[in-house]
Tab-separated table of C-alpha atoms in Angstrom:
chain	number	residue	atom	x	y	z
A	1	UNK	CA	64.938	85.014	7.082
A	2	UNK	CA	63.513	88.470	8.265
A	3	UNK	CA	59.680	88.106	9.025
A	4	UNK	CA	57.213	90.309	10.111
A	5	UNK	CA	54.254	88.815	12.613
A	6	UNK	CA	51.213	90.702	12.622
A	7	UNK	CA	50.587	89.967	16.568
A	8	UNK	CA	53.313	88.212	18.336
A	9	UNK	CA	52.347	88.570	21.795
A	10	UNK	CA	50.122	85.414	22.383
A	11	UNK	CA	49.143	81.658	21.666
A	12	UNK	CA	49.755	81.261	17.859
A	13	UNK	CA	51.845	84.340	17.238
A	14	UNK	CA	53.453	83.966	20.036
A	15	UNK	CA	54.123	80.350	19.031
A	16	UNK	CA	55.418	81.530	15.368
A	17	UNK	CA	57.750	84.366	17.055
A	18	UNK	CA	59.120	82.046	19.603
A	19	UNK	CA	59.479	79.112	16.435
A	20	UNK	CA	61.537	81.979	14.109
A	21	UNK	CA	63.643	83.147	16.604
A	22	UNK	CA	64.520	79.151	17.557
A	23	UNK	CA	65.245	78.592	13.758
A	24	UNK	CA	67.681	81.904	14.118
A	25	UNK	CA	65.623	84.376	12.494
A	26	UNK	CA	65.058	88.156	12.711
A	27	UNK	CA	61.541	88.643	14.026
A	28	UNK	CA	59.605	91.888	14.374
A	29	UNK	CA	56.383	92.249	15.637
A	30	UNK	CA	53.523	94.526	14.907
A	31	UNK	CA	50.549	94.930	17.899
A	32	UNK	CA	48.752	97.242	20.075
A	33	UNK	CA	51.160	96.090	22.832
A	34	UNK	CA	47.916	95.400	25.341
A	35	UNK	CA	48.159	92.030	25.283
A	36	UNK	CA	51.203	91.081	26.770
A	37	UNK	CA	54.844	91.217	25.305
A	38	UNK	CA	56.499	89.856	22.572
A	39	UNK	CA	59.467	87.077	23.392
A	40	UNK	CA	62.551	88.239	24.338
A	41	UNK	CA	64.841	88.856	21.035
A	42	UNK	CA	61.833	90.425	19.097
A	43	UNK	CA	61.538	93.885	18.066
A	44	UNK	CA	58.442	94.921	18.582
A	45	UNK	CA	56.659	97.911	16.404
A	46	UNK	CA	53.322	99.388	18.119
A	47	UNK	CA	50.634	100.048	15.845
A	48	UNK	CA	47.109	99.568	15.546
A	49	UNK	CA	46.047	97.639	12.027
A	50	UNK	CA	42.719	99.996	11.462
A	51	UNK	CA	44.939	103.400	11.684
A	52	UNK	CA	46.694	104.489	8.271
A	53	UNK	CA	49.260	106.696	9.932
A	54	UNK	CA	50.273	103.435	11.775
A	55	UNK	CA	50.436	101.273	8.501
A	56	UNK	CA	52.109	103.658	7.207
A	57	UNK	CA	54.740	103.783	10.007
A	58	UNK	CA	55.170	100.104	9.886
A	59	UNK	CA	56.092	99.655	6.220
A	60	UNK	CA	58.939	102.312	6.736
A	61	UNK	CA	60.306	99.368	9.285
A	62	UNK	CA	60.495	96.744	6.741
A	63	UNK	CA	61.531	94.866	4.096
A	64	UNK	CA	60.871	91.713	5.319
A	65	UNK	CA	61.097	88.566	3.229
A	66	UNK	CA	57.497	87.356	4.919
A	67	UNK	CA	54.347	88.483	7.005
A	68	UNK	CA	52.633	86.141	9.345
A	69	UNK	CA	49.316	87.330	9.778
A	70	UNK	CA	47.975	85.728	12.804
A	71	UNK	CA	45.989	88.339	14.251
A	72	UNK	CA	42.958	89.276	12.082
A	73	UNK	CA	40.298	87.006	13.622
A	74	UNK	CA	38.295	90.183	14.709
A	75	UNK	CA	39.374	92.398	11.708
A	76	UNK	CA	37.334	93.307	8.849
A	77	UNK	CA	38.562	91.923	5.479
A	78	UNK	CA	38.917	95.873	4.259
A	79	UNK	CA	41.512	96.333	7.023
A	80	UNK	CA	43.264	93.113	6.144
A	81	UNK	CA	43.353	94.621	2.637
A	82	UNK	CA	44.921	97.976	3.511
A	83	UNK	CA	47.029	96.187	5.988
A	84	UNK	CA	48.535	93.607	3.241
A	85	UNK	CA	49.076	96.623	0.327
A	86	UNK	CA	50.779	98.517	2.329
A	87	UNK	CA	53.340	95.514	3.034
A	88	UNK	CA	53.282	93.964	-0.364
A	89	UNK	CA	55.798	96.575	-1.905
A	90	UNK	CA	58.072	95.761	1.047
A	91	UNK	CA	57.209	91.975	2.120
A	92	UNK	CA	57.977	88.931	0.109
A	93	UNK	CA	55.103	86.499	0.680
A	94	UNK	CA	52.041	86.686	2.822
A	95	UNK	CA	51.352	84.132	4.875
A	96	UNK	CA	47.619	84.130	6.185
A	97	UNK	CA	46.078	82.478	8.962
A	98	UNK	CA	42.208	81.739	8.244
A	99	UNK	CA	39.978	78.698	9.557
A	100	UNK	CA	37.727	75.962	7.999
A	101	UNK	CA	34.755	78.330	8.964
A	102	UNK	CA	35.290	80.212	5.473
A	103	UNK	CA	34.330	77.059	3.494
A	104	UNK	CA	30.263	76.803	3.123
A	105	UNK	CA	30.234	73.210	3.921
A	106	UNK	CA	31.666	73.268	7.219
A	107	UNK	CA	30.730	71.558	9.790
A	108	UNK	CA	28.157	69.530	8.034
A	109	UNK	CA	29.634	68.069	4.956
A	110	UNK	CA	34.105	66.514	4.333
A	111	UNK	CA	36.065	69.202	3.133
A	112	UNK	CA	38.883	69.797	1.108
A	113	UNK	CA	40.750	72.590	-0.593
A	114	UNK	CA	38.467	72.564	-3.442
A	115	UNK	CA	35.205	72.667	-1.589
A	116	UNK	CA	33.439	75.821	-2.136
A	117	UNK	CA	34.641	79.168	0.086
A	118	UNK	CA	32.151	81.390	1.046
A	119	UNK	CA	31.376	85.053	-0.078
A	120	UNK	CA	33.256	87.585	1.041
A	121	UNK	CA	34.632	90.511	-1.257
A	122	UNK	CA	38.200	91.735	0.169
A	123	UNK	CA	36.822	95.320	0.785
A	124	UNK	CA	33.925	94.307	3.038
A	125	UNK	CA	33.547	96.225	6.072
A	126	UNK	CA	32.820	94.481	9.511
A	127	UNK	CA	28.910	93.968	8.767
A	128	UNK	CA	28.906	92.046	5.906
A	129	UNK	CA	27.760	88.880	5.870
A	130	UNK	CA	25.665	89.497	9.441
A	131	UNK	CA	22.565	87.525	9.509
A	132	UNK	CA	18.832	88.919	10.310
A	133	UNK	CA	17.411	88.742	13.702
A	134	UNK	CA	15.612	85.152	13.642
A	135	UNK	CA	18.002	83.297	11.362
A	136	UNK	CA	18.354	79.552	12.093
A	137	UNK	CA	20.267	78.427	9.281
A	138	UNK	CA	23.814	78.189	9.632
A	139	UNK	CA	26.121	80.894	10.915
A	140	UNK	CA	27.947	82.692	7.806
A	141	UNK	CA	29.033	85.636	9.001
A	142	UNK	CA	32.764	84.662	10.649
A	143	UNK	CA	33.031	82.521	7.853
A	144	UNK	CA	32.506	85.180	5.065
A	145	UNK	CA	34.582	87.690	7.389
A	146	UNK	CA	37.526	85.451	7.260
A	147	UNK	CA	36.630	84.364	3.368
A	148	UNK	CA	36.629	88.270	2.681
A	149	UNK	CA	39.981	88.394	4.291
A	150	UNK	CA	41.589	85.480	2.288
A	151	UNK	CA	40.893	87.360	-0.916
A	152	UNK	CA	42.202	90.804	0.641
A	153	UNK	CA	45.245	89.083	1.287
A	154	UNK	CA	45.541	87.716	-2.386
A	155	UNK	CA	44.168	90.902	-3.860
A	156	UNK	CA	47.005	93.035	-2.176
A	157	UNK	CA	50.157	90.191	-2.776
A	158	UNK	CA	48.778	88.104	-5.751
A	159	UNK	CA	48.100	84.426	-5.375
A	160	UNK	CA	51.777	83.239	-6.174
A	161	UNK	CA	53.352	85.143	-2.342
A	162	UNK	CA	50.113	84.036	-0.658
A	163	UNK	CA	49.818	80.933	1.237
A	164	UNK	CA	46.493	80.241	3.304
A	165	UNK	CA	45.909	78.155	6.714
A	166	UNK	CA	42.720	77.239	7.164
A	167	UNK	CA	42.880	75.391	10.773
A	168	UNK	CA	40.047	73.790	12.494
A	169	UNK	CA	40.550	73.556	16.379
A	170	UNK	CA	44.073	74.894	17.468
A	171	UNK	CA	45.198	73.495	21.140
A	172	UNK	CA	48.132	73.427	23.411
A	173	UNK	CA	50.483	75.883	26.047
A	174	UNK	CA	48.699	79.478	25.874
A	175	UNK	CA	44.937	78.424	24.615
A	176	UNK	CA	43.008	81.189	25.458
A	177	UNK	CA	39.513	79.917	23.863
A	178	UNK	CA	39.550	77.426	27.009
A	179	UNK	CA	38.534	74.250	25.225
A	180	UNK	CA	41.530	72.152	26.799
A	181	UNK	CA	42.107	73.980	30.100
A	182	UNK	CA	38.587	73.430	31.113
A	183	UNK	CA	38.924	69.496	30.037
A	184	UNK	CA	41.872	68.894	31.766
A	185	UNK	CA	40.492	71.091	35.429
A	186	UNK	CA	37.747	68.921	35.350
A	187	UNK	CA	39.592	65.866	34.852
A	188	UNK	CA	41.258	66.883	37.666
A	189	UNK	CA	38.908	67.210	40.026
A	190	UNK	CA	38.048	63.789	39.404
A	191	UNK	CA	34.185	61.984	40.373
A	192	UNK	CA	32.597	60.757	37.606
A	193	UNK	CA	33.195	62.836	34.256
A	194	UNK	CA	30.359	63.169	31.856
A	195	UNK	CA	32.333	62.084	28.477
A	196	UNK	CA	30.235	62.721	25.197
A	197	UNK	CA	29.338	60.724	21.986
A	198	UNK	CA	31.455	57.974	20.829
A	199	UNK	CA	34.656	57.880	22.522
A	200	UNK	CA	35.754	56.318	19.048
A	201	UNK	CA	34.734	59.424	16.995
A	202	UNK	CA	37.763	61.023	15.225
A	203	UNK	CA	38.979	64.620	16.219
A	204	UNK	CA	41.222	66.842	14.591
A	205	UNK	CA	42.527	69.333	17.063
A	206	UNK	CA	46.305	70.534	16.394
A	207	UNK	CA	48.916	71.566	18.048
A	208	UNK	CA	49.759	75.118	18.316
A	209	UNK	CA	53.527	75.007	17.430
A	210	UNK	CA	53.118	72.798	14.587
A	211	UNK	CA	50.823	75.496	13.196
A	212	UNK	CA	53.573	77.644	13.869
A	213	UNK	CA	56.139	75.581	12.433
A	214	UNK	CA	54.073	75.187	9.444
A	215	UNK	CA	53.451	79.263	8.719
A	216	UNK	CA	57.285	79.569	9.063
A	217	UNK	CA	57.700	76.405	6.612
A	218	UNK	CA	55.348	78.465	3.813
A	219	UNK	CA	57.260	81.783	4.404
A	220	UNK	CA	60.203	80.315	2.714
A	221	UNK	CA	58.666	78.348	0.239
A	222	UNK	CA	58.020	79.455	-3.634
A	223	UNK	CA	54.296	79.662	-5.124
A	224	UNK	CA	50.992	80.144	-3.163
A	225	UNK	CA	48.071	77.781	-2.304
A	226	UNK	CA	45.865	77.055	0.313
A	227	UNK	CA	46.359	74.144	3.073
A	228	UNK	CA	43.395	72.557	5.152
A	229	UNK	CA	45.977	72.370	9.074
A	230	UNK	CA	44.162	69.558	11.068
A	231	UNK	CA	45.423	66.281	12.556
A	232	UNK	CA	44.359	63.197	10.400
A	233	UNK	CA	41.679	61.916	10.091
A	234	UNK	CA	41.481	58.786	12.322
A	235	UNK	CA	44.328	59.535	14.384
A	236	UNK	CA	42.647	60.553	17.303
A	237	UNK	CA	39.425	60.344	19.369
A	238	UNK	CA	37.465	61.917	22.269
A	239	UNK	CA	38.079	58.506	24.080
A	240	UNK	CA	41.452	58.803	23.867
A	241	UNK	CA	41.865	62.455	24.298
A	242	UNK	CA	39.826	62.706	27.659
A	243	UNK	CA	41.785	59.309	28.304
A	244	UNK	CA	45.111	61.450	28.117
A	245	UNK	CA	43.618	64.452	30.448
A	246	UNK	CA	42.667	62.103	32.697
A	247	UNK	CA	46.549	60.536	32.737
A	248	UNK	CA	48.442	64.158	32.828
A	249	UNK	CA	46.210	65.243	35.535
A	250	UNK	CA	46.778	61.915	37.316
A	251	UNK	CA	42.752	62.151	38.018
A	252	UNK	CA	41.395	58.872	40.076
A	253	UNK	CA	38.265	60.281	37.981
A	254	UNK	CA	36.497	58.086	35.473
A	255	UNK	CA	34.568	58.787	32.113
A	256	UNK	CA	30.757	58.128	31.682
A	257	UNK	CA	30.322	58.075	28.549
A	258	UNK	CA	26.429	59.720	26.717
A	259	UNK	CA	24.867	59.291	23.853
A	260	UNK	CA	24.996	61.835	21.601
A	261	UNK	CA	20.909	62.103	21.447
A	262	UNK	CA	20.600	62.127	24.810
A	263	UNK	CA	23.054	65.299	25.523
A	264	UNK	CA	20.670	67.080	22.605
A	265	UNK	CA	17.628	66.115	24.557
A	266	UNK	CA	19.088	67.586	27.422
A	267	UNK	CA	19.963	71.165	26.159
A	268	UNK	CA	23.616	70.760	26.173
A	269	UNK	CA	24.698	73.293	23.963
A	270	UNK	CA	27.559	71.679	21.217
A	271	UNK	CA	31.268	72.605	20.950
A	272	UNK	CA	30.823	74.996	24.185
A	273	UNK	CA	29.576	73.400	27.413
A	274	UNK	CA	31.314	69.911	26.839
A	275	UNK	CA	34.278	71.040	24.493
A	276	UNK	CA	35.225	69.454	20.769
A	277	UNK	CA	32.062	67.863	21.336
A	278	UNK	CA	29.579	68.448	17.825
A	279	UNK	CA	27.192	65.986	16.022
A	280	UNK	CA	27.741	67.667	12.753
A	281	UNK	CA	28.373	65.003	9.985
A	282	UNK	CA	31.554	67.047	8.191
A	283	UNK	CA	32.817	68.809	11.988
A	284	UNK	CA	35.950	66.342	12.083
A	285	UNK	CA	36.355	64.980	8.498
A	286	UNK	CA	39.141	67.752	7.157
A	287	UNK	CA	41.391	66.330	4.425
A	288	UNK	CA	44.477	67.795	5.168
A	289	UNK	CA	46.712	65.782	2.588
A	290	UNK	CA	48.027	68.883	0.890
A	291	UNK	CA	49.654	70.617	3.823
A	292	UNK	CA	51.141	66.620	5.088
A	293	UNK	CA	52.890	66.593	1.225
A	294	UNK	CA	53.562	70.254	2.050
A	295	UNK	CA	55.264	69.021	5.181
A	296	UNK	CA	53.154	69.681	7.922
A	297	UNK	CA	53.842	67.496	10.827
A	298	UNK	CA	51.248	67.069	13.716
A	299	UNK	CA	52.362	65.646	16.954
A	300	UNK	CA	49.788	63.072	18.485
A	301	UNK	CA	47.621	64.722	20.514
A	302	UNK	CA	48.287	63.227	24.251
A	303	UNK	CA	51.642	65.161	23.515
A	304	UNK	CA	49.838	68.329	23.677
A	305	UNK	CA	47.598	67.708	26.699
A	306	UNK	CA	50.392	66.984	28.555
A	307	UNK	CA	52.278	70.230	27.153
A	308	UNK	CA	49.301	72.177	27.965
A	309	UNK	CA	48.796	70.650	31.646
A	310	UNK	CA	52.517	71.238	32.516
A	311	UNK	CA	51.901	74.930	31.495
A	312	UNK	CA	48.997	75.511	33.815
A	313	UNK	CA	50.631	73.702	36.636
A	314	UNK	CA	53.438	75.787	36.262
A	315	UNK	CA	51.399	79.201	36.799
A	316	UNK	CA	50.506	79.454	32.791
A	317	UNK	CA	47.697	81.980	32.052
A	318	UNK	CA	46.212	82.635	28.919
A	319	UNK	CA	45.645	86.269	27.662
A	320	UNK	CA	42.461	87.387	29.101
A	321	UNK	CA	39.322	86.441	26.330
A	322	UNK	CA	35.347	86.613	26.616
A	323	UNK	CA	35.817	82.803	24.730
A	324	UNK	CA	37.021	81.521	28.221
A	325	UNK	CA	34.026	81.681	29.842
A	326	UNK	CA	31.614	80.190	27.166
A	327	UNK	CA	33.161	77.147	27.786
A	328	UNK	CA	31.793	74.226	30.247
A	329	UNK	CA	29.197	72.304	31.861
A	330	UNK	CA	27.762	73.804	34.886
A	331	UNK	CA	28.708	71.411	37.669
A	332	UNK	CA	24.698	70.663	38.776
A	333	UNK	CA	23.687	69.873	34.987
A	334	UNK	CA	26.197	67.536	34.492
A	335	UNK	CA	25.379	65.388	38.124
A	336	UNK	CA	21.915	65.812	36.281
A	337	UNK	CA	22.756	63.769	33.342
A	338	UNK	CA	24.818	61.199	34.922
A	339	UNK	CA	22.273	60.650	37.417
A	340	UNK	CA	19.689	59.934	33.962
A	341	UNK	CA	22.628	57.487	33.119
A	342	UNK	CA	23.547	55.949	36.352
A	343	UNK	CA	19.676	55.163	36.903
C-alpha cells in the first residue's frame, strides 16, 4: 500500500504513520512541518491545507491508493472539501477521521450509526454553525464543523472510497489534550485522590494505535460506511481506570470516591477539571458493533495507562496544545471537597 497522511507528525497521525510503515508500507506525509517531524522512513511533503498552490503541489506527489485524514479538527469543512478533490483524481479511498460530536444526540442520548448527524453543508466556512452570545443549549458548532467535513469528504470521493471514524475519547503515548497525563501525575503524587461518580460507570476511551490500526484496516478495504471507534460498552469503568493509574504510577495514594450531585453543587466543571468525568445520560453509551464486525480491536484500557505512563517516565512530551491546560482540579478545591466528604 502507498498512503498519504494528512498530518503525520503527532498522536494519531503519528500513530497511523508509525502503524503503515510497521505493516511495510510507503507513507508520505503532508503538514506545515511546525509540529514536530514525521517518523523516520516517511517522506514528508510541506504544505499548508488552506493554500491552493500547496494542494496543488501535493497532488503532483501522488497517486496514492489511500488518504488518512487525521488532521482537520480545526479546519473548516470548505477546506476539507478542496483538500479531498484535489486528491480524489489521484487517491483511492478517503479515509476520514471525525468524532461522536457530529451526531445531535451526543452526549445526552445512546448512539449509533444511524442516529441523526448534525447540519453541516461541505462548503461551510469556519463560522457556521457558531452559536449567539447567551446560548445555553448544547454546543453545535464543533459538531456541525466536523459534520460539514464528513460530507466534504464524501462530496469530493463519493460514499463508496469514503470510510468515516467517528471516535469518542482517544488516549494513550503522545495525548496532547491531557486527559490521562494529568490522571496519572496526580495519582502519583499520591494523598487522598478525589475520584468522581460511580466508580462502576462504563467509559469508552480508546487506544490511540488501535485507532490507527483501524484507519489503515479501512484504507484497504472495498465500499464506504461510517464506524462509531469506542471501547465497549461495559468493558471498562472510572473505578477501574483510576485503579490502573494508581498501579502504573505505583501511588501509595487512595481514591475518595463523590457523588456525582455533590461535584455539580460544587462548581466542578465536567469532562475538564476531573477528566472523562460527565453526567450526561448518552456520554459513554456508543454502540460500536459495526467497526468490532469491521475488525476493530480495542486493547483493555489498563494496557494503555501503563503505555502512556512508561512514555512520560521516559521523557515523553506531547506537542504543545492550549487543551493541556484546561484540564484539572486546582489542588485547594479538591482538599475542599474531600474535606465536605471526610467530615
Amino acid at each position: 500500500m502507498k498512503i498519504l497522511v494528512l498530518g503525520g507528525t503527532w498522536f494519531l497521525g503519528r500513530a497511523v504513520a508509525e502503524e503503515a510503515l510497521g505493516r511495510g508500507w510507503e507513507v508520505s506525509a503532508f503538514n506545515r512541518g511546525r509540529s514536530g517531524t514525521a517518523p523516520a522512513g516517511v517522506r514528508e511533503i510541506h504544505g499548508d491545507r488552506t493554500v491552493a498552490a500547496d494542494l496543488a503541489r501535493l497532488g503532483e506527489n501522488g497517486p496514492w491508493d489511500a488518504v488518512i485524514d487525521t488532521s482537520a479538527s480545526e479546519l473548516a469543512p470548505r477546506d476539507v472539501l478542496a483538500g479531498a478533490e484535489r486528491l480524489a483524481p489521484v487517491a483511492g479511498r478517503y479515509v476520514y477521521v471525525s468524532t461522536v460530536n457530529a451526531y445531535r444526540g451526543w452526549p445526552d442520548e445512546p448512539l449509533t450509526e444511524s442516529s441523526e448527524v448534525l447540519d453541516g453543508p461541505p462548503d461551510a466556512d469556519i463560522d457556521y454553525g457558531r452559536l449567539p452570545e447567551g446560548w445555553d443549549g448544547p454546543d453545535w458548532y464543533y459538531g456541525r464543523q466536523k459534520a460539514g467535513a464528513e460530507r466534504a469528504s464524501l462530496a469530493a470521493f463519493g460514499a463508496g472510497r469514503v470510510a468515516i471514524l467517528r471516535p469518542g475519547v482517544i488516549l494513550g503515548p503522545g495525548e496532547y489534550v491531557g486527559r490521562l497525563p494529568w490522571w496519572l501525575r496526580r495519582a502519583e503524587s499520591g494523598g487522598p485522590i478525589l475520584a468522581p461518580g460511580d466508580p462502576g460507570k462504563s467509559i469508552q476511551p480508546v487506544d490511540v494505535r488501535d485507532v490507527a490500526a483501524f484507519a489503515l484496516d479501512q484504507a484497504m478495504a472495498e465500499g464506504g460506511g461510517a464506524y462509531n471507534v469506542t471501547a465497549p460498552m461495559g468493558r471498562e469503568t472510572m473505578g477501574g481506570f483510576l485503579s490502573s493509574c494508581l498501579e502504573a504510577t505505583g501511588s501509595f495514594g487512595h481514591l475518595v470516591w463523590a457523588p456525582d450531585d455533590l461535584l455539580v453543587q460544587q462548581g466542578v466543571r465536567q469532562w475538564t477539571e476531573l477528566p472523562l468525568w460527565r453526567t450526561h445520560a448518552g456520554v459513554w453509551r456508543i454502540d460500536s458493533t459495526n467497526a468490532y464486525a469491521a475488525g476493530f480491536r480495542c486493547r483493555p484500557l489498563a494496557e494503555t495507562v501503563a503505555d502512556t505512563w512508561d512514555w512520560m517516565r521516559r521523557g515523553g512530551l506531547p506537542v504543545e496544545h492550549p487543551r493541556w491546560a484546561e484540564h484539572g482540579i486546582a489542588p485547594e478545591k479538591e482538599a475542599k471537597i474531600l474535606a465536605q466528604l471526610s467530615g
